[in-house]
Amino acid sequence: MKICSSTSSYISSISIASKQTYDKANKVDSLTNKYSDISISTNRSNDNSDSILDYYHDLCKKYPNVSFRLEDLETGSKMPSEPPYLGYNNSFNQIGDNFGNSGQCSITIDKKVIENMQKDTVYKEIVYSYIENLEAQQVGYQQYATQEGMSCFAHVLEDNNGVLAPSTTYAHSAFSTEEEVRRIWNMEGSNKEISKAVEQLKGELIDIYLVMLEQSEKTKEMILTEAKDTEEKMAGVENKTIELESVEINYI
C-alpha cells in the first residue's frame, strides 16, 4: 500500500510500519517487507447517492465482523499534501469499530477495487474469497505482528491494472481516527498563523528599535552640541572674569 502519511510528523498515530504482500491464492507468501510511516483515519460519508459508496456499504453488510475503510488512491495522489486528503471523498468512511486493533479484522479497500467488482463478477468473487480468508487467518496475522513487535495491523485491497493487489500494513501504535487527524491539522494551521504573526511582530519590533536607535543618536548629538556650546560659553565667562580681575589689580 502506498501509505499517505506525510501528515505526518503531526499525526498522533505515526509509527514505523511493516508491509507484507501476499499472493492471490491467499497463502502467506511474503514478497516484500518494508517499513514506512503510517497514519490512517476514519469516518463515514453521508452521500447516499454515490454508487461507489452504495456498493461499499452493501459489501460491509456482507461481513459485519470486519471493520472497513474506503480510500481513493488515484484522487488522493492528485491532491495537495496539506491538508491531507482523507480516504474517499475526503473521508475514510469507516464501517465497524476498532480499526486496526488486535483481534479485529480490518480492511481498507480502494475505490478501483469497488469499481471492478461492479463490472466483473469473477473479480468480485475473488475479493469475496480474499476477505473471507483474511477473517479465517486473523490468528496467523496476529502472531506475525507480535513476532515483529507490532501491536496493530490492517489489510489493504488495491487494484493493479485490473488485478487485485492485496497487502497488510503493520504498525507499532493505533491508527488515528479522522477526527484526530483533522484536529491535529487544524492545530497545525493555527500554529502557522501564530508563527506568521510572531514573525510580523518581530519585524515591527525591529523597525521600532531602529527608529529608537536613530532618535537616540540624534539626541546624543544634540546633548553633545549643547554641552559644547555650554562649555564655550563658560570659557567665555571665565575669560571675561580674568580680564576684570586684571583691571582691578592695575587700578589698585
PDB file of C-alpha atoms in Angstrom:
ATOM      1  CA  MET A   1       0.000   0.000   0.000  1.00  0.00           C
ATOM      2  CA  LYS A   2       1.198   3.444  -0.798  1.00  0.00           C
ATOM      3  CA  ILE A   3       0.804   4.921   2.637  1.00  0.00           C
ATOM      4  CA  CYS A   4      -0.259   8.572   2.574  1.00  0.00           C
ATOM      5  CA  SER A   5       1.008   9.896   5.863  1.00  0.00           C
ATOM      6  CA  SER A   6       3.068  12.987   5.043  1.00  0.00           C
ATOM      7  CA  THR A   7       0.654  14.143   7.725  1.00  0.00           C
ATOM      8  CA  SER A   8       2.791  13.321   9.409  1.00  0.00           C
ATOM      9  CA  SER A   9       5.041  14.133  11.947  1.00  0.00           C
ATOM     10  CA  TYR A  10       1.927  15.994  13.019  1.00  0.00           C
ATOM     11  CA  ILE A  11      -0.289  12.906  13.365  1.00  0.00           C
ATOM     12  CA  SER A  12      -0.504  11.112  16.688  1.00  0.00           C
ATOM     13  CA  SER A  13      -0.660   7.626  15.146  1.00  0.00           C
ATOM     14  CA  ILE A  14       2.548   7.920  13.141  1.00  0.00           C
ATOM     15  CA  SER A  15       4.588   4.770  13.670  1.00  0.00           C
ATOM     16  CA  ILE A  16       7.066   2.514  11.908  1.00  0.00           C
ATOM     17  CA  ALA A  17       5.065   0.111   9.767  1.00  0.00           C
ATOM     18  CA  SER A  18       5.812  -3.192   8.133  1.00  0.00           C
ATOM     19  CA  LYS A  19       4.307  -4.044   4.758  1.00  0.00           C
ATOM     20  CA  GLN A  20       3.964  -7.622   3.521  1.00  0.00           C
ATOM     21  CA  THR A  21       2.344  -8.602   0.239  1.00  0.00           C
ATOM     22  CA  TYR A  22       0.591 -11.923  -0.223  1.00  0.00           C
ATOM     23  CA  ASP A  23      -0.422 -13.865  -3.379  1.00  0.00           C
ATOM     24  CA  LYS A  24      -3.980 -14.209  -4.644  1.00  0.00           C
ATOM     25  CA  ALA A  25      -4.121 -17.860  -3.595  1.00  0.00           C
ATOM     26  CA  ASN A  26      -4.407 -16.432  -0.064  1.00  0.00           C
ATOM     27  CA  LYS A  27      -1.288 -18.224   1.143  1.00  0.00           C
ATOM     28  CA  VAL A  28       1.052 -16.216   3.314  1.00  0.00           C
ATOM     29  CA  ASP A  29       3.692 -15.711   0.640  1.00  0.00           C
ATOM     30  CA  SER A  30       5.787 -12.746   1.675  1.00  0.00           C
ATOM     31  CA  LEU A  31       7.105 -10.879  -1.349  1.00  0.00           C
ATOM     32  CA  THR A  32       8.206  -7.694   0.368  1.00  0.00           C
ATOM     33  CA  ASN A  33       8.537  -6.446   3.917  1.00  0.00           C
ATOM     34  CA  LYS A  34       9.106  -2.714   4.086  1.00  0.00           C
ATOM     35  CA  TYR A  35       8.959  -0.186   6.884  1.00  0.00           C
ATOM     36  CA  SER A  36       7.389   3.215   6.463  1.00  0.00           C
ATOM     37  CA  ASP A  37       5.405   5.828   8.392  1.00  0.00           C
ATOM     38  CA  ILE A  38       1.670   5.271   8.607  1.00  0.00           C
ATOM     39  CA  SER A  39      -1.403   7.072   9.740  1.00  0.00           C
ATOM     40  CA  ILE A  40      -4.895   6.062   8.737  1.00  0.00           C
ATOM     41  CA  SER A  41      -8.009   7.938   9.775  1.00  0.00           C
ATOM     42  CA  THR A  42     -11.684   7.101   9.869  1.00  0.00           C
ATOM     43  CA  ASN A  43     -15.188   8.392   9.346  1.00  0.00           C
ATOM     44  CA  ARG A  44     -18.080   7.693   7.017  1.00  0.00           C
ATOM     45  CA  SER A  45     -19.665   9.756   4.285  1.00  0.00           C
ATOM     46  CA  ASN A  46     -23.317  10.796   4.135  1.00  0.00           C
ATOM     47  CA  ASP A  47     -23.508  10.829   0.329  1.00  0.00           C
ATOM     48  CA  ASN A  48     -26.063   8.040  -0.230  1.00  0.00           C
ATOM     49  CA  SER A  49     -26.390   8.853  -3.937  1.00  0.00           C
ATOM     50  CA  ASP A  50     -22.843   7.693  -4.681  1.00  0.00           C
ATOM     51  CA  SER A  51     -22.844   4.285  -6.391  1.00  0.00           C
ATOM     52  CA  ILE A  52     -19.350   3.534  -5.070  1.00  0.00           C
ATOM     53  CA  LEU A  53     -20.489   4.178  -1.504  1.00  0.00           C
ATOM     54  CA  ASP A  54     -23.716   2.230  -2.015  1.00  0.00           C
ATOM     55  CA  TYR A  55     -21.794  -0.803  -3.216  1.00  0.00           C
ATOM     56  CA  TYR A  56     -19.207  -0.367  -0.447  1.00  0.00           C
ATOM     57  CA  HIS A  57     -21.918  -0.236   2.224  1.00  0.00           C
ATOM     58  CA  ASP A  58     -23.511  -3.400   0.841  1.00  0.00           C
ATOM     59  CA  LEU A  59     -20.117  -5.108   0.952  1.00  0.00           C
ATOM     60  CA  CYS A  60     -19.668  -4.076   4.584  1.00  0.00           C
ATOM     61  CA  LYS A  61     -23.078  -5.511   5.470  1.00  0.00           C
ATOM     62  CA  LYS A  62     -21.995  -8.850   3.981  1.00  0.00           C
ATOM     63  CA  TYR A  63     -19.121  -9.006   6.515  1.00  0.00           C
ATOM     64  CA  PRO A  64     -20.422  -7.497   9.777  1.00  0.00           C
ATOM     65  CA  ASN A  65     -17.430  -8.707  11.814  1.00  0.00           C
ATOM     66  CA  VAL A  66     -14.934  -6.822   9.661  1.00  0.00           C
ATOM     67  CA  SER A  67     -14.024  -3.167  10.165  1.00  0.00           C
ATOM     68  CA  PHE A  68     -13.762  -1.461   6.756  1.00  0.00           C
ATOM     69  CA  ARG A  69     -12.385   1.779   5.341  1.00  0.00           C
ATOM     70  CA  LEU A  70     -12.678   3.144   1.803  1.00  0.00           C
ATOM     71  CA  GLU A  71      -9.918   5.060   0.040  1.00  0.00           C
ATOM     72  CA  ASP A  72      -9.249   6.653  -3.350  1.00  0.00           C
ATOM     73  CA  LEU A  73      -5.545   6.471  -4.150  1.00  0.00           C
ATOM     74  CA  GLU A  74      -5.898   7.980  -7.615  1.00  0.00           C
ATOM     75  CA  THR A  75      -7.649  11.131  -6.408  1.00  0.00           C
ATOM     76  CA  GLY A  76      -5.508  11.381  -3.307  1.00  0.00           C
ATOM     77  CA  SER A  77      -2.327  11.365  -5.385  1.00  0.00           C
ATOM     78  CA  LYS A  78      -3.529  14.471  -7.258  1.00  0.00           C
ATOM     79  CA  MET A  79      -4.472  16.466  -4.174  1.00  0.00           C
ATOM     80  CA  PRO A  80      -2.188  18.858  -2.250  1.00  0.00           C
ATOM     81  CA  SER A  81      -0.317  17.271   0.630  1.00  0.00           C
ATOM     82  CA  GLU A  82      -1.537  19.937   3.048  1.00  0.00           C
ATOM     83  CA  PRO A  83      -4.051  19.409   4.404  1.00  0.00           C
ATOM     84  CA  PRO A  84      -4.020  15.654   3.715  1.00  0.00           C
ATOM     85  CA  TYR A  85      -6.750  14.178   1.515  1.00  0.00           C
ATOM     86  CA  LEU A  86      -8.523  11.529   3.568  1.00  0.00           C
ATOM     87  CA  GLY A  87      -9.799   8.313   2.024  1.00  0.00           C
ATOM     88  CA  TYR A  88     -12.687   8.575  -0.454  1.00  0.00           C
ATOM     89  CA  ASN A  89     -14.444  11.934  -0.874  1.00  0.00           C
ATOM     90  CA  ASN A  90     -12.081  13.221   1.825  1.00  0.00           C
ATOM     91  CA  SER A  91     -13.438  10.772   4.397  1.00  0.00           C
ATOM     92  CA  PHE A  92     -12.312   7.302   5.416  1.00  0.00           C
ATOM     93  CA  ASN A  93     -15.922   6.089   5.547  1.00  0.00           C
ATOM     94  CA  GLN A  94     -15.269   3.635   8.341  1.00  0.00           C
ATOM     95  CA  ILE A  95     -17.826   0.910   8.883  1.00  0.00           C
ATOM     96  CA  GLY A  96     -17.188  -1.064  12.078  1.00  0.00           C
ATOM     97  CA  ASP A  97     -15.164  -0.354  15.196  1.00  0.00           C
ATOM     98  CA  ASN A  98     -11.611  -0.793  16.497  1.00  0.00           C
ATOM     99  CA  PHE A  99      -9.987  -0.488  13.092  1.00  0.00           C
ATOM    100  CA  GLY A 100      -6.500  -1.976  13.112  1.00  0.00           C
ATOM    101  CA  ASN A 101      -6.648  -3.105  16.724  1.00  0.00           C
ATOM    102  CA  SER A 102      -5.527  -6.512  17.897  1.00  0.00           C
ATOM    103  CA  GLY A 103      -8.202  -9.162  17.417  1.00  0.00           C
ATOM    104  CA  GLN A 104     -10.157  -7.096  14.864  1.00  0.00           C
ATOM    105  CA  CYS A 105     -10.115  -7.982  11.166  1.00  0.00           C
ATOM    106  CA  SER A 106      -9.621  -4.607   9.473  1.00  0.00           C
ATOM    107  CA  ILE A 107      -9.587  -3.938   5.727  1.00  0.00           C
ATOM    108  CA  THR A 108      -9.054  -0.830   3.631  1.00  0.00           C
ATOM    109  CA  ILE A 109     -10.484  -1.072   0.092  1.00  0.00           C
ATOM    110  CA  ASP A 110      -9.530   1.202  -2.764  1.00  0.00           C
ATOM    111  CA  LYS A 111     -12.192   2.754  -4.980  1.00  0.00           C
ATOM    112  CA  LYS A 112     -10.872   0.921  -8.065  1.00  0.00           C
ATOM    113  CA  VAL A 113     -11.469  -2.434  -6.406  1.00  0.00           C
ATOM    114  CA  ILE A 114     -15.108  -1.479  -5.872  1.00  0.00           C
ATOM    115  CA  GLU A 115     -15.406  -0.304  -9.491  1.00  0.00           C
ATOM    116  CA  ASN A 116     -14.010  -3.602 -10.802  1.00  0.00           C
ATOM    117  CA  MET A 117     -16.303  -5.596  -8.529  1.00  0.00           C
ATOM    118  CA  GLN A 118     -19.264  -3.730 -10.019  1.00  0.00           C
ATOM    119  CA  LYS A 119     -18.203  -4.620 -13.576  1.00  0.00           C
ATOM    120  CA  ASP A 120     -16.623  -8.073 -13.222  1.00  0.00           C
ATOM    121  CA  THR A 121     -18.336 -10.984 -11.452  1.00  0.00           C
ATOM    122  CA  VAL A 122     -15.162 -13.089 -11.383  1.00  0.00           C
ATOM    123  CA  TYR A 123     -13.209 -10.198  -9.866  1.00  0.00           C
ATOM    124  CA  LYS A 124     -15.973  -9.732  -7.281  1.00  0.00           C
ATOM    125  CA  GLU A 125     -15.799 -13.384  -6.244  1.00  0.00           C
ATOM    126  CA  ILE A 126     -12.012 -13.146  -5.876  1.00  0.00           C
ATOM    127  CA  VAL A 127     -12.457 -10.198  -3.492  1.00  0.00           C
ATOM    128  CA  TYR A 128     -15.131 -12.031  -1.501  1.00  0.00           C
ATOM    129  CA  SER A 129     -12.903 -15.077  -1.227  1.00  0.00           C
ATOM    130  CA  TYR A 130      -9.957 -12.997  -0.108  1.00  0.00           C
ATOM    131  CA  ILE A 131     -11.951 -11.177   2.588  1.00  0.00           C
ATOM    132  CA  GLU A 132     -13.278 -14.473   3.937  1.00  0.00           C
ATOM    133  CA  ASN A 133      -9.773 -15.920   4.011  1.00  0.00           C
ATOM    134  CA  LEU A 134      -8.473 -12.869   5.867  1.00  0.00           C
ATOM    135  CA  GLU A 135     -11.110 -13.376   8.548  1.00  0.00           C
ATOM    136  CA  ALA A 136     -10.166 -17.029   8.877  1.00  0.00           C
ATOM    137  CA  GLN A 137      -6.419 -16.308   9.108  1.00  0.00           C
ATOM    138  CA  GLN A 138      -6.543 -13.479  11.667  1.00  0.00           C
ATOM    139  CA  VAL A 139      -4.723 -15.542  14.295  1.00  0.00           C
ATOM    140  CA  GLY A 140      -1.799 -16.127  11.941  1.00  0.00           C
ATOM    141  CA  TYR A 141      -1.527 -12.446  11.099  1.00  0.00           C
ATOM    142  CA  GLN A 142      -1.706 -11.552  14.791  1.00  0.00           C
ATOM    143  CA  GLN A 143       1.119 -13.976  15.584  1.00  0.00           C
ATOM    144  CA  TYR A 144       3.272 -12.461  12.858  1.00  0.00           C
ATOM    145  CA  ALA A 145       2.564  -8.947  14.156  1.00  0.00           C
ATOM    146  CA  THR A 146       3.589  -9.998  17.665  1.00  0.00           C
ATOM    147  CA  GLN A 147       6.802 -11.580  16.383  1.00  0.00           C
ATOM    148  CA  GLU A 148       7.660  -8.329  14.593  1.00  0.00           C
ATOM    149  CA  GLY A 149       6.942  -6.254  17.688  1.00  0.00           C
ATOM    150  CA  MET A 150       3.835  -4.679  16.161  1.00  0.00           C
ATOM    151  CA  SER A 151       0.596  -4.103  18.045  1.00  0.00           C
ATOM    152  CA  CYS A 152      -1.772  -3.163  15.207  1.00  0.00           C
ATOM    153  CA  PHE A 153      -2.323  -4.170  11.596  1.00  0.00           C
ATOM    154  CA  ALA A 154      -4.792  -3.733   8.743  1.00  0.00           C
ATOM    155  CA  HIS A 155      -5.235  -5.454   5.412  1.00  0.00           C
ATOM    156  CA  VAL A 156      -5.312  -3.440   2.193  1.00  0.00           C
ATOM    157  CA  LEU A 157      -7.067  -4.299  -1.057  1.00  0.00           C
ATOM    158  CA  GLU A 158      -5.853  -2.281  -4.043  1.00  0.00           C
ATOM    159  CA  ASP A 159      -6.029  -2.801  -7.788  1.00  0.00           C
ATOM    160  CA  ASN A 160      -3.066  -3.032 -10.143  1.00  0.00           C
ATOM    161  CA  ASN A 161      -4.209  -2.810 -13.763  1.00  0.00           C
ATOM    162  CA  GLY A 162      -7.272  -4.966 -13.201  1.00  0.00           C
ATOM    163  CA  VAL A 163      -5.556  -7.405 -10.843  1.00  0.00           C
ATOM    164  CA  LEU A 164      -6.309  -7.491  -7.127  1.00  0.00           C
ATOM    165  CA  ALA A 165      -3.210  -6.378  -5.208  1.00  0.00           C
ATOM    166  CA  PRO A 166      -3.614  -7.258  -1.512  1.00  0.00           C
ATOM    167  CA  SER A 167      -1.178  -6.341   1.243  1.00  0.00           C
ATOM    168  CA  THR A 168      -1.041  -5.978   5.003  1.00  0.00           C
ATOM    169  CA  THR A 169       0.243  -2.994   6.941  1.00  0.00           C
ATOM    170  CA  TYR A 170       1.633  -3.495  10.448  1.00  0.00           C
ATOM    171  CA  ALA A 171       2.087  -0.690  12.969  1.00  0.00           C
ATOM    172  CA  HIS A 172       3.592  -0.085  16.409  1.00  0.00           C
ATOM    173  CA  SER A 173       0.650   2.029  17.577  1.00  0.00           C
ATOM    174  CA  ALA A 174      -3.059   2.511  16.932  1.00  0.00           C
ATOM    175  CA  PHE A 175      -4.299   4.056  13.711  1.00  0.00           C
ATOM    176  CA  SER A 176      -5.530   7.634  14.010  1.00  0.00           C
ATOM    177  CA  THR A 177      -9.206   8.452  13.661  1.00  0.00           C
ATOM    178  CA  GLU A 178     -10.355  11.018  11.132  1.00  0.00           C
ATOM    179  CA  GLU A 179     -11.297  13.366  13.956  1.00  0.00           C
ATOM    180  CA  GLU A 180      -7.794  13.155  15.390  1.00  0.00           C
ATOM    181  CA  VAL A 181      -6.192  13.912  12.036  1.00  0.00           C
ATOM    182  CA  ARG A 182      -8.434  16.906  11.392  1.00  0.00           C
ATOM    183  CA  ARG A 183      -7.874  18.249  14.894  1.00  0.00           C
ATOM    184  CA  ILE A 184      -4.107  17.982  14.500  1.00  0.00           C
ATOM    185  CA  TRP A 185      -4.162  19.720  11.125  1.00  0.00           C
ATOM    186  CA  ASN A 186      -6.381  22.467  12.499  1.00  0.00           C
ATOM    187  CA  MET A 187      -3.868  22.957  15.284  1.00  0.00           C
ATOM    188  CA  GLU A 188      -1.085  22.983  12.717  1.00  0.00           C
ATOM    189  CA  GLY A 189      -2.892  25.670  10.756  1.00  0.00           C
ATOM    190  CA  SER A 190      -3.332  27.733  13.922  1.00  0.00           C
ATOM    191  CA  ASN A 191       0.336  27.292  14.774  1.00  0.00           C
ATOM    192  CA  LYS A 192       1.317  28.536  11.315  1.00  0.00           C
ATOM    193  CA  GLU A 193      -0.856  31.621  11.764  1.00  0.00           C
ATOM    194  CA  ILE A 194       0.699  32.251  15.167  1.00  0.00           C
ATOM    195  CA  SER A 195       4.197  31.851  13.743  1.00  0.00           C
ATOM    196  CA  LYS A 196       3.323  34.267  10.934  1.00  0.00           C
ATOM    197  CA  ALA A 197       2.024  36.807  13.442  1.00  0.00           C
ATOM    198  CA  VAL A 198       5.133  36.407  15.587  1.00  0.00           C
ATOM    199  CA  GLU A 199       7.407  36.960  12.577  1.00  0.00           C
ATOM    200  CA  GLN A 200       5.424  40.046  11.622  1.00  0.00           C
ATOM    201  CA  LEU A 201       5.680  41.325  15.195  1.00  0.00           C
ATOM    202  CA  LYS A 202       9.416  40.692  15.161  1.00  0.00           C
ATOM    203  CA  GLY A 203       9.711  42.830  12.029  1.00  0.00           C
ATOM    204  CA  GLU A 204       7.700  45.617  13.599  1.00  0.00           C
ATOM    205  CA  LEU A 205       9.783  45.498  16.782  1.00  0.00           C
ATOM    206  CA  ILE A 206      12.984  45.672  14.755  1.00  0.00           C
ATOM    207  CA  ASP A 207      11.641  48.724  12.918  1.00  0.00           C
ATOM    208  CA  ILE A 208      10.731  50.358  16.227  1.00  0.00           C
ATOM    209  CA  TYR A 209      14.156  49.575  17.638  1.00  0.00           C
ATOM    210  CA  LEU A 210      15.888  51.116  14.624  1.00  0.00           C
ATOM    211  CA  VAL A 211      13.768  54.265  14.922  1.00  0.00           C
ATOM    212  CA  MET A 212      14.551  54.492  18.630  1.00  0.00           C
ATOM    213  CA  LEU A 213      18.234  53.942  17.909  1.00  0.00           C
ATOM    214  CA  GLU A 214      18.202  56.683  15.305  1.00  0.00           C
ATOM    215  CA  GLN A 215      16.439  59.032  17.705  1.00  0.00           C
ATOM    216  CA  SER A 216      18.913  58.108  20.403  1.00  0.00           C
ATOM    217  CA  GLU A 217      21.829  59.014  18.150  1.00  0.00           C
ATOM    218  CA  LYS A 218      20.201  62.345  17.303  1.00  0.00           C
ATOM    219  CA  THR A 219      19.563  63.014  20.983  1.00  0.00           C
ATOM    220  CA  LYS A 220      23.146  62.147  21.779  1.00  0.00           C
ATOM    221  CA  GLU A 221      24.376  64.572  19.125  1.00  0.00           C
ATOM    222  CA  MET A 222      22.111  67.289  20.490  1.00  0.00           C
ATOM    223  CA  ILE A 223      23.373  66.748  24.034  1.00  0.00           C
ATOM    224  CA  LEU A 224      26.988  66.851  22.877  1.00  0.00           C
ATOM    225  CA  THR A 225      26.328  70.017  20.870  1.00  0.00           C
ATOM    226  CA  GLU A 226      24.589  71.683  23.809  1.00  0.00           C
ATOM    227  CA  ALA A 227      27.389  70.636  26.134  1.00  0.00           C
ATOM    228  CA  LYS A 228      29.951  72.038  23.755  1.00  0.00           C
ATOM    229  CA  ASP A 229      28.056  75.320  23.499  1.00  0.00           C
ATOM    230  CA  THR A 230      27.752  75.491  27.279  1.00  0.00           C
ATOM    231  CA  GLU A 231      31.438  74.775  27.657  1.00  0.00           C
ATOM    232  CA  GLU A 232      32.303  77.532  25.196  1.00  0.00           C
ATOM    233  CA  LYS A 233      30.008  79.980  26.999  1.00  0.00           C
ATOM    234  CA  MET A 234      31.580  79.066  30.345  1.00  0.00           C
ATOM    235  CA  ALA A 235      35.032  79.550  28.868  1.00  0.00           C
ATOM    236  CA  GLY A 236      33.975  83.000  27.619  1.00  0.00           C
ATOM    237  CA  VAL A 237      32.661  83.945  31.053  1.00  0.00           C
ATOM    238  CA  GLU A 238      35.894  82.809  32.684  1.00  0.00           C
ATOM    239  CA  ASN A 239      37.939  84.867  30.230  1.00  0.00           C
ATOM    240  CA  LYS A 240      35.880  87.998  30.984  1.00  0.00           C
ATOM    241  CA  THR A 241      36.265  87.397  34.727  1.00  0.00           C
ATOM    242  CA  ILE A 242      40.026  87.191  34.352  1.00  0.00           C
ATOM    243  CA  GLU A 243      40.062  90.417  32.355  1.00  0.00           C
ATOM    244  CA  LEU A 244      38.041  92.225  35.047  1.00  0.00           C
ATOM    245  CA  GLU A 245      40.340  90.986  37.781  1.00  0.00           C
ATOM    246  CA  SER A 246      43.327  92.285  35.798  1.00  0.00           C
ATOM    247  CA  VAL A 247      41.751  95.737  35.528  1.00  0.00           C
ATOM    248  CA  GLU A 248      41.033  95.895  39.258  1.00  0.00           C
ATOM    249  CA  ILE A 249      44.622  94.919  40.098  1.00  0.00           C
ATOM    250  CA  ASN A 250      46.040  97.608  37.848  1.00  0.00           C
ATOM    251  CA  TYR A 251      43.681 100.170  39.350  1.00  0.00           C
ATOM    252  CA  ILE A 252      44.935  99.432  42.847  1.00  0.00           C
TER     253      ILE A 252
END
